[in-house]
Amino acid sequence: MEHKKTYNARELKTAQGTLIIEGPISSEQIGTYEFHEDLVAFRPPMQQHKALMEIASLPEGRIIIARHKETIVGYVTYLYPDPLERWSEIEMDDLIELGAIEVIPQFRGAKVGKNLLTVSMMDDAMEDFIIITTEYYWHWDLKGTGLNVWDYRKVMEKMMNAGGLVYYATDDPEICSHPANCLMARIGKRVPPESVQQFDRLRFMNRFMY
């Protein structure tokens, strides 16, 4: 499958300064920017900076960033699902995963996440894909935000809705392990019916066990 990537950008004015939301950007471009030390949700900042560069260099990999001047203060990643996850058990060229989204505390509440998702979907090529995200409460910054698990989930759902992702039921054991966890997805306008059927089979792989 050909992975077309069309760069888009927008300015976002916040109380803390103007941000540029842009992407997909190249691995080389990511390497020229500073990476904010508060981007620690998934791994130490230096390691995460390197991981973003590696994802951007993948044929299907997409990185959309929020930057303040020359410093990355937020990002969202898209790539094929991890081979160890159920979402890769049926090989689908047109299913990609929103793997991570993070914004530093200083810019939270400024709709940075929503804008990262909006800019992501400005690329027409996204209409060729089923985009999924798996939301697990143990990845959420409950302590830093002061929100309880249900309020945080509402915030996450609202943010994902900005990118056209909506809730989908599944019997995936990890998602089912806590009622706040969820699967969300966006099915592009040009995704063929057979791919939607394959996605449905992935969502409910345990239906014949009972």
PDB file of C-alpha atoms in Angstrom:
ATOM      1  CA  MET A   1       0.000   0.000   0.000  1.00  0.00           C
ATOM      2  CA  GLU A   2       1.284   3.460  -0.870  1.00  0.00           C
ATOM      3  CA  HIS A   3       1.480   5.743   2.153  1.00  0.00           C
ATOM      4  CA  LYS A   4       0.930   9.293   0.981  1.00  0.00           C
ATOM      5  CA  LYS A   5       1.738  11.951   3.550  1.00  0.00           C
ATOM      6  CA  THR A   6       0.650  15.533   2.984  1.00  0.00           C
ATOM      7  CA  TYR A   7       1.999  18.158   5.368  1.00  0.00           C
ATOM      8  CA  ASN A   8      -0.517  20.448   7.085  1.00  0.00           C
ATOM      9  CA  ALA A   9      -0.097  23.113   9.747  1.00  0.00           C
ATOM     10  CA  ARG A  10      -2.039  25.619  11.808  1.00  0.00           C
ATOM     11  CA  GLU A  11      -1.294  28.175  14.485  1.00  0.00           C
ATOM     12  CA  LEU A  12      -2.849  27.824  17.918  1.00  0.00           C
ATOM     13  CA  LYS A  13      -2.788  30.870  20.163  1.00  0.00           C
ATOM     14  CA  THR A  14      -2.707  30.031  23.875  1.00  0.00           C
ATOM     15  CA  ALA A  15      -2.189  31.970  27.098  1.00  0.00           C
ATOM     16  CA  GLN A  16       1.328  30.511  27.232  1.00  0.00           C
ATOM     17  CA  GLY A  17       2.254  31.556  23.688  1.00  0.00           C
ATOM     18  CA  THR A  18       1.548  30.603  20.074  1.00  0.00           C
ATOM     19  CA  LEU A  19       2.005  26.979  19.049  1.00  0.00           C
ATOM     20  CA  ILE A  20       2.533  25.553  15.584  1.00  0.00           C
ATOM     21  CA  ILE A  21       0.623  22.298  15.071  1.00  0.00           C
ATOM     22  CA  GLU A  22       2.191  20.545  12.083  1.00  0.00           C
ATOM     23  CA  GLY A  23       2.781  17.272  10.327  1.00  0.00           C
ATOM     24  CA  PRO A  24       3.308  14.632   9.272  1.00  0.00           C
ATOM     25  CA  ILE A  25       6.925  15.693   9.714  1.00  0.00           C
ATOM     26  CA  SER A  26      10.075  13.801   8.807  1.00  0.00           C
ATOM     27  CA  SER A  27      12.478  12.050  11.141  1.00  0.00           C
ATOM     28  CA  GLU A  28      15.162  14.568  10.188  1.00  0.00           C
ATOM     29  CA  GLN A  29      12.927  17.524  11.036  1.00  0.00           C
ATOM     30  CA  ILE A  30      12.008  16.033  14.429  1.00  0.00           C
ATOM     31  CA  GLY A  31      15.722  15.694  15.133  1.00  0.00           C
ATOM     32  CA  THR A  32      16.287  19.433  14.625  1.00  0.00           C
ATOM     33  CA  TYR A  33      13.815  20.395  17.373  1.00  0.00           C
ATOM     34  CA  GLU A  34      14.301  20.375  21.126  1.00  0.00           C
ATOM     35  CA  PHE A  35      12.123  17.881  23.011  1.00  0.00           C
ATOM     36  CA  HIS A  36      10.503  19.241  26.183  1.00  0.00           C
ATOM     37  CA  GLU A  37      11.663  17.599  29.410  1.00  0.00           C
ATOM     38  CA  ASP A  38       8.062  17.273  30.659  1.00  0.00           C
ATOM     39  CA  LEU A  39       7.145  14.790  27.906  1.00  0.00           C
ATOM     40  CA  VAL A  40       7.557  11.800  30.191  1.00  0.00           C
ATOM     41  CA  ALA A  41       4.271   9.845  29.891  1.00  0.00           C
ATOM     42  CA  PHE A  42       5.684   6.870  27.984  1.00  0.00           C
ATOM     43  CA  ARG A  43       9.464   6.905  28.492  1.00  0.00           C
ATOM     44  CA  PRO A  44      12.260   9.357  29.399  1.00  0.00           C
ATOM     45  CA  PRO A  45      12.293  12.397  27.066  1.00  0.00           C
ATOM     46  CA  MET A  46      15.520  11.543  25.203  1.00  0.00           C
ATOM     47  CA  GLN A  47      14.264   8.033  24.496  1.00  0.00           C
ATOM     48  CA  GLN A  48      10.846   9.282  23.408  1.00  0.00           C
ATOM     49  CA  HIS A  49      12.436  11.854  21.090  1.00  0.00           C
ATOM     50  CA  LYS A  50      14.382   9.018  19.453  1.00  0.00           C
ATOM     51  CA  ALA A  51      11.239   6.847  19.278  1.00  0.00           C
ATOM     52  CA  LEU A  52       9.356   9.605  17.417  1.00  0.00           C
ATOM     53  CA  MET A  53      12.190   9.850  14.898  1.00  0.00           C
ATOM     54  CA  GLU A  54      12.057   6.085  14.375  1.00  0.00           C
ATOM     55  CA  ILE A  55       8.265   6.095  13.879  1.00  0.00           C
ATOM     56  CA  ALA A  56       8.491   8.994  11.413  1.00  0.00           C
ATOM     57  CA  SER A  57      10.953   7.000   9.310  1.00  0.00           C
ATOM     58  CA  LEU A  58       8.523   4.056   8.909  1.00  0.00           C
ATOM     59  CA  PRO A  59       6.603   3.930   5.592  1.00  0.00           C
ATOM     60  CA  GLU A  60       3.260   4.175   7.429  1.00  0.00           C
ATOM     61  CA  GLY A  61       4.534   6.208  10.401  1.00  0.00           C
ATOM     62  CA  ARG A  62       3.080   9.659  10.996  1.00  0.00           C
ATOM     63  CA  ILE A  63       4.079  12.176  13.642  1.00  0.00           C
ATOM     64  CA  ILE A  64       2.093  15.374  14.179  1.00  0.00           C
ATOM     65  CA  ILE A  65       3.709  17.776  16.655  1.00  0.00           C
ATOM     66  CA  ALA A  66       2.844  20.867  18.654  1.00  0.00           C
ATOM     67  CA  ARG A  67       5.865  23.117  18.999  1.00  0.00           C
ATOM     68  CA  HIS A  68       6.553  26.316  20.887  1.00  0.00           C
ATOM     69  CA  LYS A  69       9.257  28.078  18.890  1.00  0.00           C
ATOM     70  CA  GLU A  70      11.830  25.289  18.359  1.00  0.00           C
ATOM     71  CA  THR A  71      10.657  22.976  21.161  1.00  0.00           C
ATOM     72  CA  ILE A  72       8.237  20.066  20.781  1.00  0.00           C
ATOM     73  CA  VAL A  73       5.624  20.359  23.556  1.00  0.00           C
ATOM     74  CA  GLY A  74       3.114  17.786  22.282  1.00  0.00           C
ATOM     75  CA  TYR A  75       2.733  15.074  19.688  1.00  0.00           C
ATOM     76  CA  VAL A  76       0.553  12.298  18.345  1.00  0.00           C
ATOM     77  CA  THR A  77       1.845   9.133  16.659  1.00  0.00           C
ATOM     78  CA  TYR A  78       0.316   6.837  14.025  1.00  0.00           C
ATOM     79  CA  LEU A  79       1.775   3.493  12.954  1.00  0.00           C
ATOM     80  CA  TYR A  80       0.813  -0.125  12.392  1.00  0.00           C
ATOM     81  CA  PRO A  81      -0.277  -1.942  15.586  1.00  0.00           C
ATOM     82  CA  ASP A  82       2.318  -3.793  17.628  1.00  0.00           C
ATOM     83  CA  PRO A  83       2.789  -7.377  16.310  1.00  0.00           C
ATOM     84  CA  LEU A  84       2.025  -8.631  19.846  1.00  0.00           C
ATOM     85  CA  GLU A  85      -1.422  -6.978  19.903  1.00  0.00           C
ATOM     86  CA  ARG A  86      -4.619  -8.562  18.605  1.00  0.00           C
ATOM     87  CA  TRP A  87      -5.044  -5.680  16.137  1.00  0.00           C
ATOM     88  CA  SER A  88      -2.252  -7.119  13.997  1.00  0.00           C
ATOM     89  CA  GLU A  89      -3.469 -10.731  14.055  1.00  0.00           C
ATOM     90  CA  ILE A  90      -5.200 -10.147  10.732  1.00  0.00           C
ATOM     91  CA  GLU A  91      -2.701  -8.354   8.498  1.00  0.00           C
ATOM     92  CA  MET A  92      -4.431  -5.202   7.289  1.00  0.00           C
ATOM     93  CA  ASP A  93      -2.594  -2.626   5.193  1.00  0.00           C
ATOM     94  CA  ASP A  94      -5.326  -0.106   5.890  1.00  0.00           C
ATOM     95  CA  LEU A  95      -5.510  -0.296   9.701  1.00  0.00           C
ATOM     96  CA  ILE A  96      -3.210   2.007  11.666  1.00  0.00           C
ATOM     97  CA  GLU A  97      -3.090   2.848  15.338  1.00  0.00           C
ATOM     98  CA  LEU A  98      -2.998   6.180  17.080  1.00  0.00           C
ATOM     99  CA  GLY A  99      -0.323   4.896  19.410  1.00  0.00           C
ATOM    100  CA  ALA A 100       0.389   7.827  21.709  1.00  0.00           C
ATOM    101  CA  ILE A 101      -0.710  11.385  22.339  1.00  0.00           C
ATOM    102  CA  GLU A 102       0.945  13.643  24.882  1.00  0.00           C
ATOM    103  CA  VAL A 103       0.984  17.356  25.752  1.00  0.00           C
ATOM    104  CA  ILE A 104       3.098  18.967  28.467  1.00  0.00           C
ATOM    105  CA  PRO A 105       1.192  20.188  31.572  1.00  0.00           C
ATOM    106  CA  GLN A 106       1.948  23.858  30.763  1.00  0.00           C
ATOM    107  CA  PHE A 107      -0.250  23.695  27.641  1.00  0.00           C
ATOM    108  CA  ARG A 108      -3.019  21.426  28.877  1.00  0.00           C
ATOM    109  CA  GLY A 109      -6.485  22.931  28.707  1.00  0.00           C
ATOM    110  CA  ALA A 110      -5.550  24.879  25.554  1.00  0.00           C
ATOM    111  CA  LYS A 111      -7.103  22.314  23.170  1.00  0.00           C
ATOM    112  CA  VAL A 112      -3.687  21.210  21.938  1.00  0.00           C
ATOM    113  CA  GLY A 113      -4.737  17.542  21.792  1.00  0.00           C
ATOM    114  CA  LYS A 114      -7.847  18.373  19.766  1.00  0.00           C
ATOM    115  CA  ASN A 115      -5.766  20.424  17.347  1.00  0.00           C
ATOM    116  CA  LEU A 116      -3.189  17.636  16.963  1.00  0.00           C
ATOM    117  CA  LEU A 117      -6.019  15.306  15.935  1.00  0.00           C
ATOM    118  CA  THR A 118      -7.685  17.887  13.681  1.00  0.00           C
ATOM    119  CA  VAL A 119      -4.431  18.537  11.798  1.00  0.00           C
ATOM    120  CA  SER A 120      -3.858  14.770  11.539  1.00  0.00           C
ATOM    121  CA  MET A 121      -7.155  14.326   9.706  1.00  0.00           C
ATOM    122  CA  MET A 122      -6.581  17.261   7.346  1.00  0.00           C
ATOM    123  CA  ASP A 123      -4.550  14.844   5.189  1.00  0.00           C
ATOM    124  CA  ASP A 124      -6.936  13.272   2.658  1.00  0.00           C
ATOM    125  CA  ALA A 125      -4.921  10.027   2.767  1.00  0.00           C
ATOM    126  CA  MET A 126      -6.478   9.319   6.184  1.00  0.00           C
ATOM    127  CA  GLU A 127      -9.732   8.468   4.354  1.00  0.00           C
ATOM    128  CA  ASP A 128      -8.019   5.264   3.165  1.00  0.00           C
ATOM    129  CA  PHE A 129      -7.533   3.953   6.717  1.00  0.00           C
ATOM    130  CA  ILE A 130      -9.266   2.557   9.741  1.00  0.00           C
ATOM    131  CA  ILE A 131      -7.587   4.433  12.591  1.00  0.00           C
ATOM    132  CA  ILE A 132      -7.853   2.882  16.034  1.00  0.00           C
ATOM    133  CA  THR A 133      -6.766   3.876  19.501  1.00  0.00           C
ATOM    134  CA  THR A 134      -6.860   1.742  22.636  1.00  0.00           C
ATOM    135  CA  GLU A 135      -7.357   3.793  25.770  1.00  0.00           C
ATOM    136  CA  TYR A 136      -6.118   2.265  29.046  1.00  0.00           C
ATOM    137  CA  TYR A 137      -6.678   4.112  32.298  1.00  0.00           C
ATOM    138  CA  TRP A 138      -3.204   3.176  33.588  1.00  0.00           C
ATOM    139  CA  HIS A 139      -1.663   5.451  30.910  1.00  0.00           C
ATOM    140  CA  TRP A 140      -3.646   8.462  32.088  1.00  0.00           C
ATOM    141  CA  ASP A 141      -2.156  11.231  34.207  1.00  0.00           C
ATOM    142  CA  LEU A 142      -4.798  11.085  36.928  1.00  0.00           C
ATOM    143  CA  LYS A 143      -2.433  12.458  39.547  1.00  0.00           C
ATOM    144  CA  GLY A 144      -1.215  15.396  37.446  1.00  0.00           C
ATOM    145  CA  THR A 145      -4.697  16.436  36.323  1.00  0.00           C
ATOM    146  CA  GLY A 146      -6.561  15.744  39.574  1.00  0.00           C
ATOM    147  CA  LEU A 147      -9.329  14.032  37.577  1.00  0.00           C
ATOM    148  CA  ASN A 148     -10.916  10.745  38.514  1.00  0.00           C
ATOM    149  CA  VAL A 149     -10.848   7.903  36.008  1.00  0.00           C
ATOM    150  CA  TRP A 150     -14.331   8.626  34.617  1.00  0.00           C
ATOM    151  CA  ASP A 151     -13.794  12.359  34.165  1.00  0.00           C
ATOM    152  CA  TYR A 152     -10.460  11.665  32.464  1.00  0.00           C
ATOM    153  CA  ARG A 153     -12.137   9.229  30.102  1.00  0.00           C
ATOM    154  CA  LYS A 154     -14.720  11.890  29.168  1.00  0.00           C
ATOM    155  CA  VAL A 155     -11.870  14.293  28.362  1.00  0.00           C
ATOM    156  CA  MET A 156     -10.124  11.621  26.255  1.00  0.00           C
ATOM    157  CA  GLU A 157     -13.310  10.738  24.366  1.00  0.00           C
ATOM    158  CA  LYS A 158     -14.060  14.389  23.627  1.00  0.00           C
ATOM    159  CA  MET A 159     -10.518  14.915  22.353  1.00  0.00           C
ATOM    160  CA  MET A 160     -10.652  11.805  20.141  1.00  0.00           C
ATOM    161  CA  ASN A 161     -14.052  12.905  18.787  1.00  0.00           C
ATOM    162  CA  ALA A 162     -12.282  16.004  17.404  1.00  0.00           C
ATOM    163  CA  GLY A 163     -10.411  13.645  15.089  1.00  0.00           C
ATOM    164  CA  GLY A 164     -13.549  11.708  14.183  1.00  0.00           C
ATOM    165  CA  LEU A 165     -12.766   8.720  16.434  1.00  0.00           C
ATOM    166  CA  VAL A 166     -15.769   7.206  18.211  1.00  0.00           C
ATOM    167  CA  TYR A 167     -16.358   4.391  20.685  1.00  0.00           C
ATOM    168  CA  TYR A 168     -16.443   0.795  19.397  1.00  0.00           C
ATOM    169  CA  ALA A 169     -17.297  -2.290  21.458  1.00  0.00           C
ATOM    170  CA  THR A 170     -14.764  -5.126  21.671  1.00  0.00           C
ATOM    171  CA  ASP A 171     -14.096  -8.313  23.630  1.00  0.00           C
ATOM    172  CA  ASP A 172     -10.344  -7.648  23.840  1.00  0.00           C
ATOM    173  CA  PRO A 173      -9.363  -8.935  27.318  1.00  0.00           C
ATOM    174  CA  GLU A 174      -7.040  -6.040  28.129  1.00  0.00           C
ATOM    175  CA  ILE A 175      -9.689  -3.450  27.280  1.00  0.00           C
ATOM    176  CA  CYS A 176     -12.360  -5.452  29.102  1.00  0.00           C
ATOM    177  CA  SER A 177     -10.168  -5.667  32.220  1.00  0.00           C
ATOM    178  CA  HIS A 178     -11.480  -2.280  33.415  1.00  0.00           C
ATOM    179  CA  PRO A 179     -14.743  -0.520  32.466  1.00  0.00           C
ATOM    180  CA  ALA A 180     -12.963   2.812  31.860  1.00  0.00           C
ATOM    181  CA  ASN A 181     -10.752   1.320  29.139  1.00  0.00           C
ATOM    182  CA  CYS A 182     -12.089   1.595  25.610  1.00  0.00           C
ATOM    183  CA  LEU A 183     -11.493   1.131  21.906  1.00  0.00           C
ATOM    184  CA  MET A 184     -12.105   4.112  19.636  1.00  0.00           C
ATOM    185  CA  ALA A 185     -11.852   4.205  15.857  1.00  0.00           C
ATOM    186  CA  ARG A 186     -12.367   6.277  12.741  1.00  0.00           C
ATOM    187  CA  ILE A 187     -13.274   4.496   9.510  1.00  0.00           C
ATOM    188  CA  GLY A 188     -12.160   6.497   6.476  1.00  0.00           C
ATOM    189  CA  LYS A 189     -14.579   7.240   3.653  1.00  0.00           C
ATOM    190  CA  ARG A 190     -12.661   5.098   1.143  1.00  0.00           C
ATOM    191  CA  VAL A 191     -12.180   2.038   3.361  1.00  0.00           C
ATOM    192  CA  PRO A 192     -13.705  -0.962   1.521  1.00  0.00           C
ATOM    193  CA  PRO A 193     -16.467  -3.069   3.165  1.00  0.00           C
ATOM    194  CA  GLU A 194     -14.178  -6.125   3.384  1.00  0.00           C
ATOM    195  CA  SER A 195     -11.734  -4.166   5.565  1.00  0.00           C
ATOM    196  CA  VAL A 196     -14.584  -3.104   7.855  1.00  0.00           C
ATOM    197  CA  GLN A 197     -15.576  -6.788   8.151  1.00  0.00           C
ATOM    198  CA  GLN A 198     -11.992  -7.741   9.038  1.00  0.00           C
ATOM    199  CA  PHE A 199     -11.974  -5.009  11.675  1.00  0.00           C
ATOM    200  CA  ASP A 200     -15.212  -6.405  13.120  1.00  0.00           C
ATOM    201  CA  ARG A 201     -13.600  -9.853  13.322  1.00  0.00           C
ATOM    202  CA  LEU A 202     -10.645  -8.351  15.193  1.00  0.00           C
ATOM    203  CA  ARG A 203     -12.965  -6.573  17.617  1.00  0.00           C
ATOM    204  CA  PHE A 204     -14.795  -9.795  18.519  1.00  0.00           C
ATOM    205  CA  MET A 205     -12.322 -12.661  18.331  1.00  0.00           C
ATOM    206  CA  ASN A 206     -13.781 -14.499  21.328  1.00  0.00           C
ATOM    207  CA  ARG A 207     -17.421 -14.615  20.192  1.00  0.00           C
ATOM    208  CA  PHE A 208     -17.248 -18.303  19.286  1.00  0.00           C
ATOM    209  CA  MET A 209     -15.742 -19.377  22.587  1.00  0.00           C
ATOM    210  CA  TYR A 210     -19.042 -19.483  24.457  1.00  0.00           C
TER     211      TYR A 210
END
